[in-house]
Coordinates of C-alpha atoms and ligand atoms in Angstrom, one line a residue:
X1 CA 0.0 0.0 0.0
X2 CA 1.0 3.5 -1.0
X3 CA 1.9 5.1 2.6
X4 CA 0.8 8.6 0.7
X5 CA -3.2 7.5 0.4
X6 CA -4.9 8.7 2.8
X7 CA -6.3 6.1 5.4
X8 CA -10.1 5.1 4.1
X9 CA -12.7 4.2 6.6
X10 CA -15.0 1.1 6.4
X11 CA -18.1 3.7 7.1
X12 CA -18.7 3.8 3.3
X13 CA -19.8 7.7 3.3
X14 CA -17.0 8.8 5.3
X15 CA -14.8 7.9 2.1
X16 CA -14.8 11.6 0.0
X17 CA -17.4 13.1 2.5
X18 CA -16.7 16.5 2.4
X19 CA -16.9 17.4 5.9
X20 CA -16.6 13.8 8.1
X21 CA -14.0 11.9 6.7
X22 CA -11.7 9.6 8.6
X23 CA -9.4 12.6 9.5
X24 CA -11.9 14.9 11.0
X25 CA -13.4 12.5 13.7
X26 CA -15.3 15.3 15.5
X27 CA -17.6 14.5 19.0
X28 CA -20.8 15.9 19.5
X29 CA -24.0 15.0 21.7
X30 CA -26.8 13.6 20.2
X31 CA -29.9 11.9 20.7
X32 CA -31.7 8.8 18.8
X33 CA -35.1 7.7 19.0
X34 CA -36.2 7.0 22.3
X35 CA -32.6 7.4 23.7
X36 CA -31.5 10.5 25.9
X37 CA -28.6 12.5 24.9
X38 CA -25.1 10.9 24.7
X39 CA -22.0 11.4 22.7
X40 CA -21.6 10.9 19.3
X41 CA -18.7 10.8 16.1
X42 CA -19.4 12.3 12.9
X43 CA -18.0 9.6 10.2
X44 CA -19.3 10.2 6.8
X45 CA -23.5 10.8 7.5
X46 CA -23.4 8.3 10.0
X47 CA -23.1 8.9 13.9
X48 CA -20.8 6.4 16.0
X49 CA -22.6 5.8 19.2
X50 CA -19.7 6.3 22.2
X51 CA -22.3 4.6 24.4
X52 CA -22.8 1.8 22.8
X53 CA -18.9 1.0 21.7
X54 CA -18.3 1.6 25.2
X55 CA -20.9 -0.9 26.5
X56 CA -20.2 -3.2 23.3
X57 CA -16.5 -3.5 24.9
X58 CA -14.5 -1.4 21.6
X59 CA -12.6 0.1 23.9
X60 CA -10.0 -1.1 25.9
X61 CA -7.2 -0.5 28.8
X62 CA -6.5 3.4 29.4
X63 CA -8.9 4.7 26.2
X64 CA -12.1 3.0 27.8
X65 CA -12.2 5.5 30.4
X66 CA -11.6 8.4 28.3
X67 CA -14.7 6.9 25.6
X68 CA -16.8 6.6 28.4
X69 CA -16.4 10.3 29.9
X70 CA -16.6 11.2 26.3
X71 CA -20.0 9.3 25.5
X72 CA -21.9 11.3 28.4
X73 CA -24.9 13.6 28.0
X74 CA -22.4 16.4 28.0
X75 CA -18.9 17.0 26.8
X76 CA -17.3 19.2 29.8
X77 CA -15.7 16.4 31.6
X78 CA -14.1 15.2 28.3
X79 CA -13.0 18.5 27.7
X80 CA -11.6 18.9 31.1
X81 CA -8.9 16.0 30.3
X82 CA -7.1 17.6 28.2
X83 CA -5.1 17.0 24.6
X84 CA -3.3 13.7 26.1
X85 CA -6.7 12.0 26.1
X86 CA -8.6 13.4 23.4
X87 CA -5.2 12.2 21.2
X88 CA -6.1 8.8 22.5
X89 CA -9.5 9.0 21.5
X90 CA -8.8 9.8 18.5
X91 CA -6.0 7.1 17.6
X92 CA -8.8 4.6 18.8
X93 CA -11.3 5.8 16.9
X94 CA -9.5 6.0 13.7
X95 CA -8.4 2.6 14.7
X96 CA -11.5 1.1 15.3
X97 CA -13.6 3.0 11.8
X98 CA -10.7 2.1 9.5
X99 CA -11.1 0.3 6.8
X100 CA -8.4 -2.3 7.8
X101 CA -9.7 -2.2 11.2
X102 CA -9.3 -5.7 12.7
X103 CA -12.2 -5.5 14.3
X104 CA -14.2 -4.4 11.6
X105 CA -16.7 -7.2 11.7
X106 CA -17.7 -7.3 14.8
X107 CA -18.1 -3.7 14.7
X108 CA -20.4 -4.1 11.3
X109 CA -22.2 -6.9 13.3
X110 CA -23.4 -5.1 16.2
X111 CA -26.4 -3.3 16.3
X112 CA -27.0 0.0 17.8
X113 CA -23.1 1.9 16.6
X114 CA -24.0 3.9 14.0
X115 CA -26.7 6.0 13.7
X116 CA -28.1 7.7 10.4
X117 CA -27.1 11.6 11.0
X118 CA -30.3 12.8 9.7
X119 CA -32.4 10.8 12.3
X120 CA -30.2 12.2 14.5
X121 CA -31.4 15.5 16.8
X122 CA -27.7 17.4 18.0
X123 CA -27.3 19.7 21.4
X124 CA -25.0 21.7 22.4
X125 CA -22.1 19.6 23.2
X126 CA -21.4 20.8 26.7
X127 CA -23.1 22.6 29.6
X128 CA -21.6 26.6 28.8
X129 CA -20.7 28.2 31.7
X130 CA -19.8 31.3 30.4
X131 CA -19.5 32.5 26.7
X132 CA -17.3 35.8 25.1
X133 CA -17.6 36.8 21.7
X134 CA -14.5 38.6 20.2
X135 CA -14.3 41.1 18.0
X136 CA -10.7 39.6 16.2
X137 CA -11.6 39.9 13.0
X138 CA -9.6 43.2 11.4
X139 CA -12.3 44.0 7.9
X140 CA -15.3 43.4 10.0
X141 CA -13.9 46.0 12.4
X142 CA -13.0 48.3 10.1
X143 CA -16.2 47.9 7.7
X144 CA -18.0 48.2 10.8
X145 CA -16.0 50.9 12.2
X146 CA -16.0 53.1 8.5
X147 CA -19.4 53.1 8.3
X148 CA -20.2 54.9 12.7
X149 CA -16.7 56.8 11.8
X150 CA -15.3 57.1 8.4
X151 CA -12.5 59.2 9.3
X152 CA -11.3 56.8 12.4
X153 CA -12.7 53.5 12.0
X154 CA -10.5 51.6 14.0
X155 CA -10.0 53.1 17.2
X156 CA -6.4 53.2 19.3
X157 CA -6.8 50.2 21.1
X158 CA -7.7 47.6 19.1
X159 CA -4.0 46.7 17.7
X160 CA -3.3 46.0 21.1
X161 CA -6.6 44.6 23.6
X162 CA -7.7 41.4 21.7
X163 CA -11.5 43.1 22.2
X164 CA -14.6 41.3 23.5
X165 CA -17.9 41.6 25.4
X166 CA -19.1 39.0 28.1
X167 CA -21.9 37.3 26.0
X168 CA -25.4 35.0 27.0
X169 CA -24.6 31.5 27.5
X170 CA -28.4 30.8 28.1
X171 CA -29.3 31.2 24.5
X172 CA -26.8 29.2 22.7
X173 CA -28.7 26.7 20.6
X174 CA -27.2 24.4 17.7
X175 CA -30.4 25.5 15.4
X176 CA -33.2 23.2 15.9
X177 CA -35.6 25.8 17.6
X178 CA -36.6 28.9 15.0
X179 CA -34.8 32.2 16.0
X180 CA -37.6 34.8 17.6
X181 CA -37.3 38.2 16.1
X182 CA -36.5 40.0 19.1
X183 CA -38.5 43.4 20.6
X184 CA -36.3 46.2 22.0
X185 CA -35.7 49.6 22.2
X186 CA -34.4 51.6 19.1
X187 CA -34.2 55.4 18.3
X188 CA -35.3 56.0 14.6
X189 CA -33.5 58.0 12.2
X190 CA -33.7 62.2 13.4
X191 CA -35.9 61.0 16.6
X192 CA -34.6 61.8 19.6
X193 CA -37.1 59.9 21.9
X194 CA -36.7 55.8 21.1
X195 CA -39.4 53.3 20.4
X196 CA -40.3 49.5 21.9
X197 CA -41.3 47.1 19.2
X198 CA -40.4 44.7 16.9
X199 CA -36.2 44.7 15.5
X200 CA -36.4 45.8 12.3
X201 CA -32.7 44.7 11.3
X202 CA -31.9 41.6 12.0
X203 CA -28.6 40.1 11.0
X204 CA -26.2 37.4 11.4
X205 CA -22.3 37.3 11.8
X206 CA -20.1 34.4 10.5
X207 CA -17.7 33.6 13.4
X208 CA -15.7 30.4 14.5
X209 CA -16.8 29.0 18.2
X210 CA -13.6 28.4 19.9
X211 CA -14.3 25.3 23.2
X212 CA -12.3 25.7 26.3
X213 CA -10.9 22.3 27.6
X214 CA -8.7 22.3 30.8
X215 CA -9.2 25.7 32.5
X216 CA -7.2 27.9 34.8
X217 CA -7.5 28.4 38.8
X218 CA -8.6 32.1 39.2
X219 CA -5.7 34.0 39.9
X220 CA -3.4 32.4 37.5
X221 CA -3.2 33.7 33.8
X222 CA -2.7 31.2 31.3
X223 CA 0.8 31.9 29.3
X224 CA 0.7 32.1 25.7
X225 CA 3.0 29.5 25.3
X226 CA 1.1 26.8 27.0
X227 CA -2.3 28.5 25.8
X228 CA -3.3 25.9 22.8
X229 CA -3.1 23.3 25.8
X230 CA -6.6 25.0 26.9
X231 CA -8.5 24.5 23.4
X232 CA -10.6 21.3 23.0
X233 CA -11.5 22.2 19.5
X234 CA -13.8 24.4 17.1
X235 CA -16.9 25.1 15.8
X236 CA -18.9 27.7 13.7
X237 CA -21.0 30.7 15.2
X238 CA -23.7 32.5 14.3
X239 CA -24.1 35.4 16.3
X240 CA -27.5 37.0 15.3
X241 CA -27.3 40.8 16.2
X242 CA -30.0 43.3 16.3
X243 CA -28.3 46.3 14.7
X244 CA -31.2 48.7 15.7
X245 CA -31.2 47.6 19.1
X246 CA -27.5 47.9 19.3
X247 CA -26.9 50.9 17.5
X248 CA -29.0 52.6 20.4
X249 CA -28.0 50.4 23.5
X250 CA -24.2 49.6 22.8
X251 CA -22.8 53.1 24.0
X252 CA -20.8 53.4 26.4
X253 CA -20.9 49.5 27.7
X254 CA -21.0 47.4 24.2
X255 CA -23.6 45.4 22.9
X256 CA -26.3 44.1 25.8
X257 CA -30.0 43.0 24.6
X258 CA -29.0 43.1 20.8
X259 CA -27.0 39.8 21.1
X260 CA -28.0 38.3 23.7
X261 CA -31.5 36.6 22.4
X262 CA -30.0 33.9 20.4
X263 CA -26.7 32.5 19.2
X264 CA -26.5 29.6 17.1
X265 CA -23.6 27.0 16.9
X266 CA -22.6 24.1 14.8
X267 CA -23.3 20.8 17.0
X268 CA -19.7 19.3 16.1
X269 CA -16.6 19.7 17.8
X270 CA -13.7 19.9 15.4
X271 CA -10.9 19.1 17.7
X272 CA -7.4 20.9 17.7
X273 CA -5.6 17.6 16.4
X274 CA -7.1 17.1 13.2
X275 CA -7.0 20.9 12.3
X276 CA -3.3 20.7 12.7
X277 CA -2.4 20.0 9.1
X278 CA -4.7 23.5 8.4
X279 CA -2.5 25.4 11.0
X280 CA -1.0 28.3 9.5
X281 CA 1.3 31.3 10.3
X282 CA -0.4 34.3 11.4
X283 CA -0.5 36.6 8.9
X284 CA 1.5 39.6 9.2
X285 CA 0.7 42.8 10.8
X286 CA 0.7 45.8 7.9
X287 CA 3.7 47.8 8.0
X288 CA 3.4 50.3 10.7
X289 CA 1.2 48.5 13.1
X290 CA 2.4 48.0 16.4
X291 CA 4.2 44.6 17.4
X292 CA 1.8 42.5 20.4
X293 CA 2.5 43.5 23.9
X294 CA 5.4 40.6 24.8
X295 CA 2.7 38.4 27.2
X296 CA 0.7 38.3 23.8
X297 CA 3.5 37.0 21.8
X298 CA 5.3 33.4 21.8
X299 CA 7.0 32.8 18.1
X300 CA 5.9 29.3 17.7
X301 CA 2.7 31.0 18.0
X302 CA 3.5 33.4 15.5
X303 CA 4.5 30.7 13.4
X304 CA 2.0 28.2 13.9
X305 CA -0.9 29.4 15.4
X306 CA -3.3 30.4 13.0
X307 CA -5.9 28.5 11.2
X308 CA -6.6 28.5 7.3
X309 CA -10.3 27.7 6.9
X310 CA -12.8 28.5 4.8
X311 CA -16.1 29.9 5.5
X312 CA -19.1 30.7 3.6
X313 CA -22.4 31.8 4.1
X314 CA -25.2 30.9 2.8
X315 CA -29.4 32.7 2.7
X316 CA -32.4 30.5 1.7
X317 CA -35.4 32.5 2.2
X318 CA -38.9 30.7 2.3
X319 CA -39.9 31.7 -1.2
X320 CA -36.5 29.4 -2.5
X321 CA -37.7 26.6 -0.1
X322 CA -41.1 27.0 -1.4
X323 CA -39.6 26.6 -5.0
X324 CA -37.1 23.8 -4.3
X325 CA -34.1 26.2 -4.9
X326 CA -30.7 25.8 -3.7
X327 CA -29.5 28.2 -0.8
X328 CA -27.5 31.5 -2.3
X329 CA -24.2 31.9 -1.2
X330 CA -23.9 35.4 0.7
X331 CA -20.3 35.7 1.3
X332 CA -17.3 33.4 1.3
X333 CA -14.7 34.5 4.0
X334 CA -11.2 32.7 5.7
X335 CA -10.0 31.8 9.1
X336 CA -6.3 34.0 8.3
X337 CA -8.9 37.5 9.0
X338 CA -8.5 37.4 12.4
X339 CA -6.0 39.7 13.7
X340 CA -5.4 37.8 17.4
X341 CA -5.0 34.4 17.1
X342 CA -7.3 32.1 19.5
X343 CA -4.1 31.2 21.9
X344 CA -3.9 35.2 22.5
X345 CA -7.4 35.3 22.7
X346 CA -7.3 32.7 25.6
X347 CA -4.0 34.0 27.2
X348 CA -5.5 38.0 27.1
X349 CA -9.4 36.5 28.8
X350 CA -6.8 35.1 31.8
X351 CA -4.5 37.7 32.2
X352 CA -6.4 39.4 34.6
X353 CA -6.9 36.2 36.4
X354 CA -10.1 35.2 35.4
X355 CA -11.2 31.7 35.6
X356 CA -11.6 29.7 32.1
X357 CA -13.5 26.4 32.5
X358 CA -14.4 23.6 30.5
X359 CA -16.9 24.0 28.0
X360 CA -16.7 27.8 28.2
X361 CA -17.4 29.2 24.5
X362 CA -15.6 32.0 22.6
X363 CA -16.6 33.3 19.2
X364 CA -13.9 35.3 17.1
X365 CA -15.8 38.0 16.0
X366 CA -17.4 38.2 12.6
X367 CA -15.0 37.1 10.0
X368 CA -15.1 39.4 6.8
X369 CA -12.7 39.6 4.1
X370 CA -11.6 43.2 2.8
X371 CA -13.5 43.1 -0.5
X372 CA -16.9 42.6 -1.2
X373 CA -18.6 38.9 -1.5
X374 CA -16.1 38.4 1.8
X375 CA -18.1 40.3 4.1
X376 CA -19.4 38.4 7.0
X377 CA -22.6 40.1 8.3
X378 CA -25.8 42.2 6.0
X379 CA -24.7 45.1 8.1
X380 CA -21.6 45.7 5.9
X381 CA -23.0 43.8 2.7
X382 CA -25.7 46.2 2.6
X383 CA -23.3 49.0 4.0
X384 CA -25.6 49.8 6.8
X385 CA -29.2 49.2 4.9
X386 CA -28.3 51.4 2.2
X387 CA -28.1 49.3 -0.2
X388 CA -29.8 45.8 -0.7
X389 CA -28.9 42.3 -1.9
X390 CA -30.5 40.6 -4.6
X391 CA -31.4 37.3 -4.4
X392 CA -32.2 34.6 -7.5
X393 CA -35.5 34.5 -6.8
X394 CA -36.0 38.7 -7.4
X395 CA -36.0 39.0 -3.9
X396 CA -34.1 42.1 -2.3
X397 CA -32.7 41.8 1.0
X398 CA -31.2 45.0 3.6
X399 CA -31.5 42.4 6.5
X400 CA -33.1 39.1 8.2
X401 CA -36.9 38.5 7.2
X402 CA -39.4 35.9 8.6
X403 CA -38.8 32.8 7.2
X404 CA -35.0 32.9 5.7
X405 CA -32.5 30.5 7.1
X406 CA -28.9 31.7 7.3
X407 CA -26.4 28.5 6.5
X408 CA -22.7 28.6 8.1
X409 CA -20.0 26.2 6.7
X410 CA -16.7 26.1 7.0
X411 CA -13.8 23.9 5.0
X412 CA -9.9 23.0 5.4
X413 CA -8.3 21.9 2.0
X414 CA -4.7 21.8 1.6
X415 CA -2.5 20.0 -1.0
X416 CA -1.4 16.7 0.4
X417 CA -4.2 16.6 2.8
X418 CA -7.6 14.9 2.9
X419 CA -10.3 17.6 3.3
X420 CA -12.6 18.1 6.4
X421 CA -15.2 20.2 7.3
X422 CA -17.4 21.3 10.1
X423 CA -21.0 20.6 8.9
X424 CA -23.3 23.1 8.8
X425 CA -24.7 26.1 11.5
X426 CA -28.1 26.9 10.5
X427 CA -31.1 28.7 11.9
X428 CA -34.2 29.9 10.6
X429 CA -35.8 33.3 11.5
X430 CA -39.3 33.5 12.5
X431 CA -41.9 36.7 12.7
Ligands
MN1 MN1 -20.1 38.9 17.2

């Protein structure tokens, strides 16, 4: 055998699947018929029961105990134990799904392993005990920032303070319940008294979910050096903003009610190991831009740290469901926008000594490319509501309207390298 082929899986679908191949192994929680939640591997459009393999006696010696904290109704425990055992994990699985596994047939003769994905409901994969969304990506900020202050749009601090707000873990959801249209406060345009009603702009924001594994004892900051030891692995965000709301509430403490209604997430968690042949070097700062303060900056970090991932999102309103039409792609975006990578996103949260813990959640920030067709949110597609988006149906779009789902997906190609992806973040708007 060719040592160069990549390693095929006996889970037919998983061969080629664009997202779940062998490589990507991710863990999630999921529930099956009449069966309460447990955790789950994404392998082609299958689900590989951690329960049942456990039970079933797959696992054995030291990897049994890490399955079985891994196949409970919520990742946080798994998370806890770190990159050691998640590497374990992994091996086994990729073991135990491969096509030459030895154990392939009693594997394929036991009922009850693998689980059709679209019978499948998903949760959110852990218990989130707190969740902050950053603000890391550099054209969002400054599309955003050019449009409230064209002469300054990026203001002193942000080459230096990885930036973020304390967000609502409460409201995190992986997509399966519509999204409300939230009511709020907002001050129409030349009004100087607001009104309560409905949000009239609604929007999304394509970010990556960053999971905390092993935490930090409050008090103690994590170093950068030993910061990617804290990540359990990745997922995509959707962020749903209410830009009226927020345009009048955000001033002077940042964005409150606006965000804090609904976030969406992808139900998989795409661990650190197999992003590593997608890890990249962090792009470099434009000439002139100050250099990271020095508890921000470790050179293998510099070197290594990034991620080159491609993200896209997609709109299918209820008139292209209604007509059988495929979703429209909105904007296609990369990983290499953000300015901080996550291991100084991590090391500045704990710098002041707060506590990370596992299963805490972290969004980048909305990830927008310079140019148009890269731009991560309606808000700066539509450069405020000025201008709106046709869609194939006729349809024009400024922001969110009752019925149209917004699609997040993210892929990692690189030459040499079997593909993954993270399947898909969706959630539909209602009212
Ligand atoms: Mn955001």
């Amino acid at each position: 055998m060719n040592a160069s082929l990549p390693r095929l899986s006996w889970v037919a679908s998983a061969n080629g699947h664009p997202d779940f191949p062998l490589q990507n192994l991710p863990l999630g929680v999921f529930s099956h018929g009449d069966q309460g939640p447990r955790g789950g591997v994404a392998i082609g459009d299958r689900v590989f029961d951690l329960q049942a393999a456990v039970q079933a006696g797959f696992f054995q010696g030291a990897v049994r105990e890490v399955a079985t904290i891994a196949s409970r109704d919520r990742l946080n425990d798994f998370f806890a134990l770190g990159a050691t055992a998640r590497q374990r994990l992994r091996h086994a699985l990729s073991d135990l799904l491969a096509e030459d596994s030895p154990q392939r047939g009693s594997l394929q003769a036991t009922a009850g392993l693998l689980h059709p994905m679209d019978e499948c409901r998903m949760h959110v994969p852990a218990q989130v005990g707190d969740y902050t969304d950053f603000y890391v990506g550099i054209h969002h900020a400054m599309n955003v920032g050019r449009l409230f202050r064209p002469d300054n749009p990026l203001l002193p601090n942000y080459k230096y303070v990885p930036i973020a707000y304390h967000g609502r873990a409460s409201t995190l959801g992986t997509g399966d319940t519509p999204i409300k249209r939230p009511h709020g406060q907002t001050l129409a345009a030349g009004e100087e008294v607001p009104t309560f009603g409905p949000c009239k702009r609604l929007d999304y924001e394509l970010e990556m979910g960053v999971w905390i594994g092993p935490g930090n004892e409050q008090g103690q900051a994590i170093a950068i050096e030993r910061a990617s030891d804290h990540i359990a692995g990745f997922c995509l965000l959707n962020d749903w903003s209410a830009r009226d709301i927020q345009a009048w509430e955000y001033q002077p403490l940042g964005p409150f009610l606006s965000k804090s209604f609904a976030t969406t997430i992808s139900a998989w968690v795409v661990t650190a190991e197999a992003l590593a042949p997608f890890r990249s070097a962090q792009p470099l700062r434009p000439e002139g831009d100050p250099q990271p303060l020095p508890y921000l900056l470790d050179p293998l970090d510099q070197a290594s740290g990034a991620l080159d991932i491609e993200l896209e999102v997609l709109l299918l309103t209820g008139q292209m469901k209604a007509r059988g039409m495929a979703a429209h792609r909105l904007a296609l975006s990369n990983t290499l926008n953000m300015y901080w990578t996550v291991a100084q996103m991590v090391t500045h949260h704990s710098i002041n000594g707060c506590k990370l813990q596992p299963g805490d959640l972290f969004g980048t920030g909305t990830l927008s490319g310079p140019q148009a067709g890269q731009f991560g949110s309606l808000l700066e597609m539509t450069a405020g509501g000025k201008q709106s988006v046709t869609l194939p149906t006729g349809e024009e779009r400024r922001f969110l309207e009752h019925g149209d789902e917004v699609i997040l997906r993210a892929r990692c190609q690189r030459e040499g390298q079997v593909s993954i992806g993270f399947g898909e973040c969706r959630g539909v708007v209602q009212g």
